[in-house]
Every structure is written in C-alpha cells, then in structure tokens.
Coordinates of C-alpha atoms in Angstrom, one line a residue:
M32 CA 139.1 123.8 107.5
K33 CA 141.2 126.2 105.6
R34 CA 143.8 126.8 108.2
R35 CA 147.3 128.4 107.8
I36 CA 149.4 126.8 110.5
S37 CA 152.9 128.4 110.9
S38 CA 156.0 127.0 112.8
F39 CA 158.5 129.9 113.5
L40 CA 161.8 128.4 114.3
V41 CA 164.4 131.1 115.4
L42 CA 167.9 129.7 115.5
L43 CA 171.0 131.6 116.3
G44 CA 174.2 131.1 114.0
A45 CA 174.8 131.2 110.4
A46 CA 173.3 129.3 107.5
V47 CA 171.5 126.7 109.6
C48 CA 168.5 124.8 108.1
L49 CA 165.8 123.1 110.1
T50 CA 162.5 121.4 108.8
A51 CA 158.9 121.6 110.3
G52 CA 158.0 119.2 112.9
S53 CA 155.8 116.0 112.6
G54 CA 152.8 116.3 110.4
S55 CA 150.8 114.2 113.0
A56 CA 150.1 117.5 114.9
W57 CA 147.7 118.5 112.0
A58 CA 146.1 115.2 111.4
T59 CA 142.5 115.7 110.1
T60 CA 139.3 113.9 111.4
A61 CA 135.7 113.8 110.3
K62 CA 135.0 117.0 112.3
T63 CA 137.2 118.8 109.8
A64 CA 135.3 120.1 106.7
A65 CA 135.8 118.5 103.5
N66 CA 137.5 120.6 101.0
T67 CA 139.5 122.4 103.6
Q68 CA 143.1 123.1 102.7
I69 CA 145.4 122.6 105.5
I70 CA 148.5 124.7 104.8
N71 CA 151.6 124.2 107.0
T72 CA 154.4 126.8 106.7
A73 CA 157.7 126.2 108.3
T74 CA 159.9 129.4 108.6
L75 CA 163.5 129.6 109.2
T76 CA 165.0 132.7 110.8
F77 CA 168.6 133.3 110.9
T78 CA 171.3 136.0 111.0
I79 CA 174.4 136.6 108.8
G80 CA 176.5 139.1 110.4
S81 CA 174.3 142.0 111.4
T82 CA 171.6 141.1 109.0
T83 CA 168.4 138.8 110.2
S84 CA 166.7 136.9 107.4
S85 CA 164.2 134.2 107.0
A86 CA 163.2 131.4 104.6
S87 CA 159.8 129.6 104.4
A88 CA 158.5 126.4 102.8
S89 CA 154.8 125.3 102.7
V90 CA 152.7 122.2 102.0
S91 CA 149.0 121.9 101.7
V92 CA 146.7 119.1 102.2
L93 CA 143.0 118.9 100.8
V94 CA 140.7 117.3 103.3
T95 CA 138.4 115.0 101.7
L96 CA 134.8 113.8 102.4
V97 CA 134.1 111.2 105.0
P98 CA 130.8 109.5 104.0
S99 CA 128.3 108.9 106.8
A100 CA 124.8 107.5 106.7
P101 CA 122.2 110.4 106.9
I102 CA 119.3 110.6 109.4
V103 CA 116.1 110.0 107.4
S104 CA 112.3 110.4 108.4
I105 CA 109.1 110.4 106.5
S106 CA 105.9 112.1 107.3
N107 CA 102.3 111.9 105.9
P108 CA 99.3 114.3 106.0
A109 CA 96.1 113.8 107.7
A110 CA 93.4 111.5 106.1
T111 CA 91.4 113.0 103.2
G112 CA 88.2 111.8 101.4
Y113 CA 88.5 109.7 98.3
T114 CA 86.8 111.2 95.4
G115 CA 87.8 108.9 92.4
P116 CA 90.6 106.9 90.9
N117 CA 93.9 108.5 91.8
T118 CA 92.1 111.4 93.5
P119 CA 93.0 113.3 95.4
E120 CA 96.8 113.1 95.6
L121 CA 98.5 113.3 99.0
T122 CA 101.9 114.4 99.6
D123 CA 104.5 112.9 101.9
S124 CA 107.5 114.6 103.1
V125 CA 111.0 113.0 103.4
T126 CA 113.5 114.7 105.7
I127 CA 117.2 113.7 105.1
L128 CA 119.8 115.2 107.6
S129 CA 123.4 114.9 106.4
T130 CA 126.0 113.7 108.8
A131 CA 129.0 114.0 106.5
N132 CA 131.7 116.4 106.8
G133 CA 131.0 118.3 103.5
P134 CA 128.6 118.2 100.6
A135 CA 127.4 114.7 99.6
K136 CA 124.9 113.3 97.2
Y137 CA 122.0 111.1 98.3
T138 CA 119.7 109.0 96.1
V139 CA 116.2 108.9 97.2
T140 CA 114.0 106.1 95.9
P141 CA 110.3 106.1 96.7
S142 CA 108.0 103.0 96.4
I143 CA 104.8 101.6 97.7
N144 CA 105.4 99.4 100.5
T145 CA 101.8 98.2 100.9
A146 CA 98.4 99.4 99.8
A147 CA 95.1 98.1 101.4
N148 CA 91.6 98.3 99.8
S149 CA 93.2 99.6 96.6
T150 CA 94.5 98.6 93.2
G151 CA 97.1 100.7 91.2
A152 CA 98.5 103.0 94.1
S153 CA 101.5 104.8 92.8
V154 CA 104.1 107.4 93.9
T155 CA 106.1 110.1 92.2
P156 CA 108.9 110.1 91.7
S157 CA 109.0 106.4 91.3
V158 CA 112.7 106.2 90.4
G159 CA 115.8 107.3 92.2
T160 CA 116.2 111.1 92.6
D161 CA 119.6 112.8 93.6
V162 CA 119.7 115.2 96.3
W163 CA 122.9 117.2 97.3
L164 CA 123.1 118.3 100.9
G165 CA 125.9 120.6 102.2
A166 CA 128.0 120.5 105.3
S167 CA 130.8 122.2 106.9
V168 CA 132.5 122.7 110.5
T169 CA 133.0 125.9 112.3
S170 CA 136.4 127.4 112.2
A171 CA 136.0 129.9 115.0
R172 CA 133.7 130.4 118.1
T173 CA 130.5 132.3 117.7
L174 CA 129.5 134.2 120.9
N175 CA 125.7 135.2 120.9
T176 CA 125.7 136.5 117.3
T177 CA 124.0 135.4 114.1
T178 CA 127.2 134.7 112.3
L179 CA 128.9 131.3 112.0
F180 CA 132.3 131.0 110.8
V181 CA 133.4 128.3 108.4
P182 CA 136.4 127.6 106.1
S183 CA 136.2 129.2 102.8
V184 CA 136.3 127.0 99.7
T185 CA 137.7 128.1 96.3
Y186 CA 135.0 128.5 93.7
A187 CA 136.9 126.1 91.4
T188 CA 136.4 123.2 93.9
D189 CA 132.9 122.6 92.7
A190 CA 131.3 125.4 91.0
A191 CA 127.9 124.0 91.6
L192 CA 128.5 124.0 95.4
N193 CA 130.6 127.0 96.1
G194 CA 130.4 130.6 95.1
P195 CA 130.2 134.1 96.5
A196 CA 127.0 133.1 98.4
Q197 CA 127.4 129.4 98.8
V198 CA 130.1 127.4 100.6
N199 CA 130.5 123.5 100.7
G200 CA 126.8 123.3 99.5
L201 CA 125.5 125.6 102.1
G202 CA 123.5 128.5 100.6
I203 CA 120.8 130.9 101.2
G204 CA 117.4 129.5 102.3
D205 CA 118.9 126.1 103.3
S206 CA 117.8 124.6 106.6
I207 CA 120.7 123.7 108.8
V208 CA 121.1 121.7 111.9
F209 CA 123.9 122.1 114.6
T210 CA 124.6 121.9 118.5
D211 CA 125.2 125.0 120.5
E212 CA 127.5 125.3 123.4
S213 CA 124.5 124.5 125.8
N214 CA 124.1 121.2 124.0
N215 CA 120.8 122.5 122.4
T216 CA 120.1 121.3 118.9
Q217 CA 119.5 124.3 116.7
T218 CA 117.7 124.4 113.6
Q219 CA 117.7 127.6 111.6
T220 CA 117.4 128.8 108.0
I221 CA 120.4 130.5 106.3
L222 CA 119.8 134.2 105.5
N223 CA 123.1 134.9 103.9
V224 CA 126.5 133.5 103.0
S225 CA 129.7 135.2 102.2
N226 CA 132.5 133.0 100.8
P227 CA 135.5 134.8 99.6
G228 CA 136.8 131.7 97.8
T229 CA 140.3 131.7 99.1
A230 CA 142.1 128.6 100.0
S231 CA 143.1 129.9 103.5
G232 CA 140.2 132.3 104.3
T233 CA 136.9 132.3 106.2
A234 CA 133.4 132.2 105.0
T235 CA 130.5 133.5 107.0
I236 CA 127.0 132.0 107.3
T237 CA 124.1 134.5 108.7
L238 CA 121.4 133.2 110.7
S239 CA 118.2 134.8 111.8
L240 CA 118.6 134.2 115.6
P241 CA 121.9 134.7 117.6
V242 CA 123.8 131.6 118.9
T243 CA 126.8 130.6 120.8
V244 CA 128.7 127.8 119.0
A245 CA 132.1 126.2 119.7
T246 CA 134.9 126.0 117.2
G247 CA 134.7 122.6 115.5
T248 CA 131.0 122.3 115.5
P249 CA 129.5 120.4 112.5
I250 CA 126.9 122.2 110.4
Y251 CA 124.6 119.9 108.6
E252 CA 122.0 120.7 106.0
Q253 CA 118.6 118.9 105.9
T254 CA 116.0 118.6 103.2
S255 CA 113.6 121.4 104.0
G256 CA 112.7 124.9 102.8
V257 CA 114.1 125.3 99.3
N258 CA 115.3 121.9 99.4
S259 CA 112.2 120.1 100.5
F260 CA 111.8 116.6 99.2
N261 CA 108.2 115.5 98.6
I262 CA 106.5 112.4 97.2
A263 CA 103.2 112.6 95.6
V264 CA 101.0 109.7 96.6
K265 CA 98.0 108.5 94.6
P266 CA 95.4 106.1 95.9
G267 CA 94.7 104.1 93.0
T268 CA 91.1 102.7 92.7
L269 CA 89.1 102.0 95.9
Q270 CA 87.8 98.5 96.1
T271 CA 85.3 98.5 98.8
P272 CA 83.4 101.9 99.5
G273 CA 82.7 102.7 103.0
T274 CA 86.1 101.6 104.2
F275 CA 89.6 103.1 104.6
L276 CA 91.9 103.0 101.7
T277 CA 95.5 103.2 103.0
V278 CA 99.1 103.4 101.3
D279 CA 102.3 102.8 103.2
V280 CA 105.1 104.5 101.3
K281 CA 108.7 103.5 101.7
A282 CA 111.8 105.9 100.9
E283 CA 115.3 104.4 100.5
V284 CA 118.2 106.8 100.6
S285 CA 121.5 105.5 99.3
G286 CA 124.9 106.9 98.5
T287 CA 128.6 106.1 98.5
G288 CA 130.2 104.8 101.5
F289 CA 127.3 103.9 103.7
T290 CA 124.4 101.3 104.0
T291 CA 121.2 102.2 102.4
V292 CA 118.6 103.8 104.8
S293 CA 115.0 102.8 104.5
V294 CA 112.1 104.4 106.2
M295 CA 108.3 103.7 105.9
N296 CA 105.2 105.6 107.0
S297 CA 104.1 102.6 109.1
T298 CA 107.5 102.6 111.1
A299 CA 108.2 106.2 111.3
S300 CA 105.6 106.9 113.9
A301 CA 103.0 105.2 116.0
N302 CA 99.4 104.8 115.0
A303 CA 97.7 107.0 117.4
N304 CA 94.3 105.2 116.6
A305 CA 95.7 101.6 117.1
G306 CA 93.1 99.5 118.6
D307 CA 90.3 101.3 117.2
P308 CA 89.3 100.0 113.7
S309 CA 86.7 102.3 113.1
K310 CA 89.3 105.2 113.0
A311 CA 91.7 105.9 110.3
P312 CA 95.5 105.1 111.0
T313 CA 97.3 108.2 111.8
N314 CA 100.7 106.7 110.4
L315 CA 99.7 106.0 107.0
N316 CA 98.4 107.8 103.8
V317 CA 94.5 107.4 104.3
W318 CA 91.5 108.1 102.0
T319 CA 88.2 107.7 103.7
S320 CA 85.1 106.7 101.7
A321 CA 81.4 106.8 102.3
P322 CA 79.3 103.5 101.7
A323 CA 78.1 103.0 98.3
T324 CA 74.5 104.5 97.9
V325 CA 71.9 104.3 95.3
S326 CA 68.5 105.9 94.6
I327 CA 65.7 103.8 93.3
T328 CA 62.3 105.0 92.3
K329 CA 59.3 103.2 91.1
Y330 CA 56.8 104.8 88.9
V331 CA 53.4 103.8 87.3
R332 CA 51.0 105.1 84.9
N333 CA 47.6 103.8 83.7
A334 CA 48.4 103.3 80.0
S335 CA 44.5 102.5 79.3
N336 CA 43.0 105.6 80.9
A337 CA 44.9 108.9 81.1
A338 CA 42.3 110.1 83.4
A339 CA 43.2 107.6 86.2
N340 CA 46.6 109.5 86.4
P341 CA 46.5 112.2 89.0
A342 CA 47.7 115.7 88.3
G343 CA 50.2 115.6 91.1
N344 CA 53.1 113.4 91.9
C345 CA 53.7 112.8 88.2
S346 CA 56.6 113.7 85.8
T347 CA 58.3 112.8 82.6
V348 CA 60.6 110.1 83.5
I349 CA 61.7 108.7 80.0
T350 CA 63.7 111.1 77.9
G351 CA 62.4 111.5 74.6
T352 CA 58.8 110.7 75.6
S353 CA 55.8 112.9 76.7
D354 CA 54.5 110.1 79.0
S355 CA 53.7 111.2 82.7
W356 CA 54.6 108.8 85.4
C357 CA 53.4 108.9 88.8
T358 CA 54.7 107.9 92.1
S359 CA 51.4 107.6 93.8
G360 CA 47.6 108.4 93.2
V361 CA 47.1 106.1 90.0
S362 CA 43.9 104.1 89.9
G363 CA 42.7 101.4 87.5
K364 CA 40.1 98.8 86.9
S365 CA 40.1 95.2 85.7
G366 CA 41.4 94.8 82.3
D367 CA 43.4 98.3 82.5
V368 CA 47.0 98.1 81.4
L369 CA 49.5 99.7 83.8
E370 CA 53.0 100.6 82.7
Y371 CA 55.7 100.6 85.3
A372 CA 59.1 102.1 85.4
V373 CA 61.9 101.4 87.8
V374 CA 64.9 104.1 87.9
A375 CA 68.0 103.1 89.7
K376 CA 70.9 105.7 90.0
N377 CA 74.3 105.3 91.4
T378 CA 74.6 108.3 93.7
A379 CA 77.5 106.7 95.7
G380 CA 78.3 109.5 98.2
D381 CA 81.8 110.7 97.8
V382 CA 82.9 107.5 96.0
A383 CA 83.3 107.9 92.1
G384 CA 83.2 104.2 91.7
N385 CA 81.1 101.5 89.9
L386 CA 78.0 99.7 91.4
A387 CA 78.7 96.2 90.3
A388 CA 76.6 92.9 89.7
C389 CA 73.4 94.9 89.2
T390 CA 70.1 93.4 88.8
I391 CA 66.5 94.7 89.2
S392 CA 64.0 92.3 90.7
D393 CA 60.3 93.6 90.9
L394 CA 57.6 91.7 92.2
L395 CA 54.1 91.3 90.3
P396 CA 51.5 90.2 92.8
P397 CA 50.1 87.2 90.9
A398 CA 46.7 87.5 92.7
F399 CA 46.2 90.9 90.8
V400 CA 48.2 91.5 87.9
T401 CA 50.0 89.5 85.2
L402 CA 52.8 90.8 82.8
A403 CA 51.7 91.9 79.6
C404 CA 53.5 89.5 77.4
N405 CA 54.4 91.1 74.0
G406 CA 53.3 94.2 75.6
Y407 CA 55.5 96.5 73.4
N408 CA 55.9 94.2 70.4
T409 CA 56.3 90.6 69.6
D410 CA 58.7 89.3 72.2
E411 CA 59.1 92.7 73.5
D412 CA 58.0 92.4 77.2
V413 CA 60.6 94.8 78.9
H414 CA 62.4 97.7 77.8
F415 CA 65.9 98.2 79.5
I416 CA 67.3 101.7 79.1
D417 CA 71.1 101.5 79.7
T418 CA 73.4 104.2 81.1
S419 CA 73.8 105.7 77.6
A420 CA 70.1 106.0 77.0
G421 CA 70.3 103.0 74.7
V422 CA 67.0 100.9 74.7
H423 CA 67.1 97.2 74.8
N424 CA 63.9 95.2 73.8
L425 CA 63.8 92.1 76.0
K426 CA 61.7 89.1 76.2
A427 CA 60.8 88.0 79.7
C428 CA 57.6 85.9 79.6
G429 CA 58.4 82.2 80.1
N430 CA 62.2 82.6 80.1
V431 CA 64.2 80.5 82.4
A432 CA 66.5 82.0 85.1
G433 CA 69.6 83.1 83.5
S434 CA 67.9 85.0 80.5
W435 CA 68.5 88.7 80.1
A436 CA 65.1 89.3 81.6
N437 CA 62.8 86.5 82.8
W438 CA 59.4 86.0 84.3
N439 CA 58.1 82.6 85.2
P440 CA 55.3 83.1 87.8
A441 CA 54.8 79.5 88.3
A442 CA 58.5 79.2 89.6
N443 CA 58.8 82.9 90.8
P444 CA 56.4 85.8 90.7
N445 CA 59.3 88.3 90.4
L446 CA 60.4 89.8 87.1
L447 CA 64.1 89.7 87.1
V448 CA 66.2 92.0 84.7
Y449 CA 70.1 92.0 84.6
V450 CA 71.0 95.6 84.2
G451 CA 74.1 97.9 83.8
N452 CA 77.1 98.1 81.4
G453 CA 78.1 94.8 80.3
S454 CA 75.0 93.0 81.3
G455 CA 73.3 90.3 79.3
N456 CA 72.1 86.7 79.6
G457 CA 72.7 85.7 83.2
T458 CA 75.3 88.5 83.5
P459 CA 74.7 91.5 85.9
G460 CA 76.4 94.9 84.8
A461 CA 77.9 97.9 86.4
V462 CA 76.5 101.2 86.9
P463 CA 79.1 104.0 87.0
F464 CA 79.0 106.8 89.6
G465 CA 76.2 109.4 88.7
Q466 CA 74.5 107.2 86.0
Q467 CA 71.2 105.5 85.9
V468 CA 69.4 102.6 84.5
T469 CA 65.8 102.1 83.8
I470 CA 63.4 99.3 83.0
T471 CA 59.7 99.7 81.9
Y472 CA 57.1 96.9 81.5
K473 CA 53.3 96.7 81.2
A474 CA 51.1 94.6 83.5
T475 CA 47.3 93.9 83.2
I476 CA 45.0 94.1 86.2
K477 CA 43.1 91.0 86.7

C-alpha cells in the first residue's frame, strides 16, 4: 500500500540526533498490494535555546509482485445440432481468478483433449494468449458504502495498467472478487476508478452495491465482462450420423512463479446424464445428429405403348427429357418394353454428410421380365446418372459381380449398379447431402 509511516521522536536537549527504529515494523507480506511505496519518515524534534526545530529523513520501499497460481475453471454451452463440417461453432468460457497481490500476466493455451465421433475438431485460439488481470489490497475500511480504498499507483509505474481511471490493472467494467467482513464472497463490476497517481495517495474503486470491507482485504480481478476469455470450438466432421459428436476442451494457464494450471470440460463438472448413454453428456461440447436418411423412388413407363401410361401419378423424372414416368397404374402386354427409373437422394436429416458405399440392387422377376440387353445402344444396358447429371452408359448383361453394372440371372436375378461419386467397377461411391443419383434400364415383358 502507498503508506506514509512517520516516527516522531521528541527529545529535550541541544543538537541530539536519533535514527528511526527497526525496519521490521513495516515488513511487507503478500497481503500488501504490489507497486505500493512504503515511505518511512523519521523526524527529530529539538530545541536550541528558546527555539524548537525539527529535521526529517525518509526512505521508500517498492512492494513487488508475489506470484500466485490463479483459480481457473471452464464451462461449455448446452448441446446443439450438427449441421455440417465445423458447423455450428460452440463457445466455451474460461474463468481465471487472480490470486496475486498485483497485476499479473497469465498465458492461456487452449487445445483439444479428446474428440469422439469426429475428425478435425479444433479450437480458436489454438496458441497461447496473454491475459492481464489486476489486483490490489484495501488500504482503509469500507463501512456499508460503494467505495473501496486502495493504494494509489503512479502512472509511470506501468502506463498500460495505471492511469486516472485505472489502478494496478483494475479499471471500469472489470469483474472483481473479494471477501467482506461477514466472510461472504462478493463479485461485483467496477463502475468507476479514481487514481490520483501519487506515490503516497489513495485510489478509490466505485461499486454498484454497498459493502463492508476490512482494511487489508485482497481485491482480485477475474476474466469476465469486458475481459471475458472465450474459446471457439469447431466440431470437425461427423463420422457416424445418429450419434453424439463430443469434444473435450483443455485450457492451460501458465505464468511466472507458479505451476501451470490445467482444466478440462470433462473434469470441470459432473455429467448430469452419466449412466444414460441415450442422453448427451452435459460436461462436454456436444453436437447431436439425426440418423442418415434417404429417399428412394422407383418409376416405370411403357416405352412401347404410351397409352398404357396413366394420366395421374406420373411426372418428368429425367431432366432434359419429356418422358413421363409413373409410380403406379402402368399396364403392358407380352412383348412390351418397360423402362424403369430408380431415383435415390441423400436427405440425411440435419446431417450435411455423405452417404458412403452406395449401390442400387433391383430385382427383375425372371418369370415375367428380362433385361433388355443393348436396350439403349450396343453394350448400353443401363444409364447411370450421377450427382452432376452426367450420364454413364453401362453394360450389365452377362457381366460378372464386380463390374460397374451386372446382371446375370442364372446366378442372381438382381440388377446391381455401383452408384455415387467415385463409383466404378466393383467400387461403390458417395452421395453428398442434398444430391441424388438415378439409374434407368429397360425390361421386356415375357
């Protein structure tokens, strides 16, 4: 604290000199605010004849910072729905409460501790970020008022941390924590600061609520309000739709003079849903997802006799053609050629992810129909329309398993086609969210 301590030594006699007492009477502890100047003045009062005079000598000591490990906690928001890679972003909050006797620098380094059902989860910032927190100690008692009294600090001590409206790093809008005379922990926001900037003066801190606080009470700042420290958490890419994606964030707080403090979502609080795997953990960053869903529709038209196609239940399925395809009501006779279309779309609920390893298998009842080999052209038995509306002309008749399309009724009456992006001979492909694939083929009624 910026205190001026005077020793008045009154002696009778002429020209008698005496020094101040032992310096141990003003020894500082961690409960004395850093940057306080302890000024001791010894005064000699004496008389010469009928004249009384005095002489003084002073010495000052600057109180330095006593490092102390901060109190650190981390909190995460409620679960939200996953909508796509790295979307949406969640925000974790790290609270750092200083326990030093003056302004101190803390370096916060966030990272991913664990991520489940995800690849590529990340945090921002991902490197160490410096946070300055102020602190002081009351120099006088506060009795049921909104004003705290702390030692003034000269502006030259550290211009970034001291000024007319800031003292020892404590400024307007900062959140401070202290204990009142009833031993209750108070957390208040600073409304105003008045720091005269003198070496032996008193600065005042104005609060919103009245308090009673003893002299020598530490005043600590915490990250909150204007000095909040937040971590942006991105989920990466969901691996299995229909299950939770979870990210456990770790925050390490380091500094000079104390052991690094580490906190994690998983250890900061208990999981209120522990024991029920159907519910999302409450102490982790959680993104929920709906099961992957698709829509698949099969259409048919009589390519030999347009009159056999009904007026209803029909629509133009293939972009760029005028052919009308129906979901029901089509008739045909022996020898008629039926053209089928199968449309599969990735609707995926709220999961903007791929459907992987996609194939379409379609049964051609061998007792009634046979695949029209060369139905479109030579060695063109099946048209596969990919997600970009590109048309692939595929041979299927007689092909063995593992071909891009194959139909060998002696072994298997099903027409099998590998579909999706990246599909090919024996290779199933992927259908991205919101996109579709289509196959068409012709069959002759026996």
